[in-house]
Short mmCIF file of C-alpha atoms in Angstrom, two decimals:
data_model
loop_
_atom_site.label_atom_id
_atom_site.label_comp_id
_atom_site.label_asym_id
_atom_site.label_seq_id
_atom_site.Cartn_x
_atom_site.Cartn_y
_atom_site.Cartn_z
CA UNK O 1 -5.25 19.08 -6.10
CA UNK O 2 -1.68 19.73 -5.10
CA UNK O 3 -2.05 18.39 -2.21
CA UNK O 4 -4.16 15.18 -3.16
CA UNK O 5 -1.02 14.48 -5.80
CA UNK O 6 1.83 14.61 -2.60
CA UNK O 7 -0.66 12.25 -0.35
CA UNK O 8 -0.75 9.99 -3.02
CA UNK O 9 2.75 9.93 -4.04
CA UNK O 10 3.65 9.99 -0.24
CA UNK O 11 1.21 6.87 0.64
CA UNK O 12 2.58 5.12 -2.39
CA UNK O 13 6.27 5.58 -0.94
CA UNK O 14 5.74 4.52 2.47
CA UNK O 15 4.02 1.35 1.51
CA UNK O 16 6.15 0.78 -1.86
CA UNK O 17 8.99 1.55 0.02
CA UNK O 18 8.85 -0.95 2.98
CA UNK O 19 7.76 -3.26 0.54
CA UNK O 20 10.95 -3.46 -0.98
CA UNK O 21 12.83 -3.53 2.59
CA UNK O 22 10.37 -6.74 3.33
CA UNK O 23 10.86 -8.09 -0.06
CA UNK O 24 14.73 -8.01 0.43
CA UNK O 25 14.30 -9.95 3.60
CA UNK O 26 11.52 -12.39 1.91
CA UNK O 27 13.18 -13.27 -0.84
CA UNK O 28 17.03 -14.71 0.50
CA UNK O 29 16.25 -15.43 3.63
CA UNK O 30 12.12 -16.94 3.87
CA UNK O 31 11.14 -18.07 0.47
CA UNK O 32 14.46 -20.89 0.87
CA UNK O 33 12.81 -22.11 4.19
CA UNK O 34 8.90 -21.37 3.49
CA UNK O 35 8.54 -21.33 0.13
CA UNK O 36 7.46 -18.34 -1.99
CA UNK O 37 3.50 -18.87 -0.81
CA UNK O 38 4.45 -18.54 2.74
CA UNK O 39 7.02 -15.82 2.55
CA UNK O 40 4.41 -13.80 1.09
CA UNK O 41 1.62 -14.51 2.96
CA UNK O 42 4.00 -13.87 6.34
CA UNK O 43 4.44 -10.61 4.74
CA UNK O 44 1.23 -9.50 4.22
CA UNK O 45 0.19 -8.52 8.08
CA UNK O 46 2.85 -6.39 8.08
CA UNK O 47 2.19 -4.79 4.78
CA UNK O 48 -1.63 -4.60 6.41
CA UNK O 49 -0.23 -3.10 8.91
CA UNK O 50 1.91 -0.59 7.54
CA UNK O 51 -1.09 0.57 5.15
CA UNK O 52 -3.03 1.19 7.76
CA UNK O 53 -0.41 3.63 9.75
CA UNK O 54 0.85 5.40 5.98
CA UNK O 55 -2.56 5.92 5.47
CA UNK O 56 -3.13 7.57 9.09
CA UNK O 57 -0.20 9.50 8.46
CA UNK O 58 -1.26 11.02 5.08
CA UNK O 59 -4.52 11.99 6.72
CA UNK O 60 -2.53 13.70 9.60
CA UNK O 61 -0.06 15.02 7.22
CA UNK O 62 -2.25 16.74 4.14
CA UNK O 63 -5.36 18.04 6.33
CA UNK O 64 -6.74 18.83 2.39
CA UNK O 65 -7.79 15.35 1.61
CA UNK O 66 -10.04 15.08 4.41
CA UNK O 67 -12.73 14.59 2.31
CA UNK O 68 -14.01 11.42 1.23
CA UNK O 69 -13.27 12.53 -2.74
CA UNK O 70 -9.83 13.54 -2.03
CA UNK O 71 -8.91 11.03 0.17
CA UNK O 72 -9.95 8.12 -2.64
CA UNK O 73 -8.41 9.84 -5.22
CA UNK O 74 -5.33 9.83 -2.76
CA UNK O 75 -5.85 5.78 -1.94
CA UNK O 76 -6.10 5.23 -5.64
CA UNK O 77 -3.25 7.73 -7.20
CA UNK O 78 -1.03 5.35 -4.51
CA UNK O 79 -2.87 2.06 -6.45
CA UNK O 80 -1.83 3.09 -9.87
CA UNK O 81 1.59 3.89 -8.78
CA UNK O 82 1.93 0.73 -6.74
CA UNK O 83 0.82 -1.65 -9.86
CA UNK O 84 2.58 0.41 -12.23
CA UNK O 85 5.73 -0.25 -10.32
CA UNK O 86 4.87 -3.53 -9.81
CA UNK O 87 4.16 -4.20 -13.72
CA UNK O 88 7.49 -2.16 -14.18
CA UNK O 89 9.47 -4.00 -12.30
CA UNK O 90 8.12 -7.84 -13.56
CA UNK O 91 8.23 -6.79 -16.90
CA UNK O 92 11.79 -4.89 -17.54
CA UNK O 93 13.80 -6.10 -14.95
CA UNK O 94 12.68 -9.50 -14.64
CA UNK O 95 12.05 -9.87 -18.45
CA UNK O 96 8.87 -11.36 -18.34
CA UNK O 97 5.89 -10.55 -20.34
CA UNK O 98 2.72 -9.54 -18.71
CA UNK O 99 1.31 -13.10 -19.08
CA UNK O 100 3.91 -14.81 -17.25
CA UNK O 101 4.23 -12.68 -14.89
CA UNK O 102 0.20 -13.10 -14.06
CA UNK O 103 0.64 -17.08 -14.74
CA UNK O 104 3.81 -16.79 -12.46
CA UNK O 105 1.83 -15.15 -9.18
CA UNK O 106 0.71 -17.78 -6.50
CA UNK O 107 -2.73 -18.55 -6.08
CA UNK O 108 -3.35 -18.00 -3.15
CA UNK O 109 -0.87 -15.51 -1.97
CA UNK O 110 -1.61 -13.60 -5.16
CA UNK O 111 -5.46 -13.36 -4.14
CA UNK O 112 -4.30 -12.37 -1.06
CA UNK O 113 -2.04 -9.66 -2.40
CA UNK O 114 -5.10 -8.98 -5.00
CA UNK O 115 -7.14 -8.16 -1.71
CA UNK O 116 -5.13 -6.16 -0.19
CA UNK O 117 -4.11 -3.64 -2.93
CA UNK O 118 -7.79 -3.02 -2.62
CA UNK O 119 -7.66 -2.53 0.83
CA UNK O 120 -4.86 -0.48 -0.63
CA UNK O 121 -6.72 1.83 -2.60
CA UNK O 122 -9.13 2.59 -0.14
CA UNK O 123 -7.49 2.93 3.50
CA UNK O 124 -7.04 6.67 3.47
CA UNK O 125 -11.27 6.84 2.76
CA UNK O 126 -11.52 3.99 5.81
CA UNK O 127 -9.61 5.86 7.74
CA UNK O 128 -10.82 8.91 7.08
CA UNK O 129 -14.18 7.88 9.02
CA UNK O 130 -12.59 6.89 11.71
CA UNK O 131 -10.68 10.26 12.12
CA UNK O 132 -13.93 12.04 12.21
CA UNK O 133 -15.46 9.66 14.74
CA UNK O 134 -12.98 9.85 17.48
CA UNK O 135 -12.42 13.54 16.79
CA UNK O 136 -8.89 13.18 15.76
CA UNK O 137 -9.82 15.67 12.93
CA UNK O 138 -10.34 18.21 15.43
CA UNK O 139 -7.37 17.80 17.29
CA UNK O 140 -5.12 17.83 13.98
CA UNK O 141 -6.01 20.34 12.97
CA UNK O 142 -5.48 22.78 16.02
CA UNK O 143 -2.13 24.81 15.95
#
């Protein structure tokens, strides 16, 4: 279980991590030019992209949550720590209450970003297949 915990916490960091890089980039420099609905949305095949490498990592990294248990439980440890940081961060440091800050989200960007926390949750399990179908498994776990 150890090891599910440090995936998850690990997973959550890469992604929560360059999410803040991004965001400090969004926010000054795109939202201005795009608007907030485009920044994000420009953002989000990158953040696609980077979940799908963290969670390749994790699988590389922690050969214990190759299974398809451990490796949701790691998808969705990184989930709960990614909203709670997210809830955390819109409701002390931007003051809002959890209402406004839903009210506040974009439509469609929001949806978007809805989406892909689920994709989120789930990429170390979708990856996880295709680690055992090209043998990658096998060759990770060789000293």
């Amino acid at each position: 279980m150890t090891q599910t915990l440090r995936a998850g916490f690990t997973y959550f960091a890469i992604v929560m991590g360059t999410g803040f890089m991004l965001g400090v980039i969004r926010v000054p420099f795109l939202v201005p030019r795009m608007g907030e609905r485009w920044a994000e949305l420009a953002e989000m095949p990158i953040m696609a992209t980077v979940i799908f490498f963290a969670a390749g990592f994790v699988l590389r990294r922690f050969a214990d949550i190759r299974t398809p248990t451990k490796s949701v439980t790691a998808g969705l440890l990184a989930f709960v720590l990614t909203v709670g940081a997210e809830l955390g961060l819109a409701l002390v440091l931007q003051d809002r209450s959890l209402g406004e800050y839903v009210a506040s989200r974009d439509k469609v960007s929001g949806s978007v970003y809805l989406a892909l926390l689920l994709v989120f949750a789930f990429m170390p399990r979708l990856r996880l297949s295709s680690f055992s179908r090209t043998g990658v498994e096998q060759r990770c776990s060789k000293p």
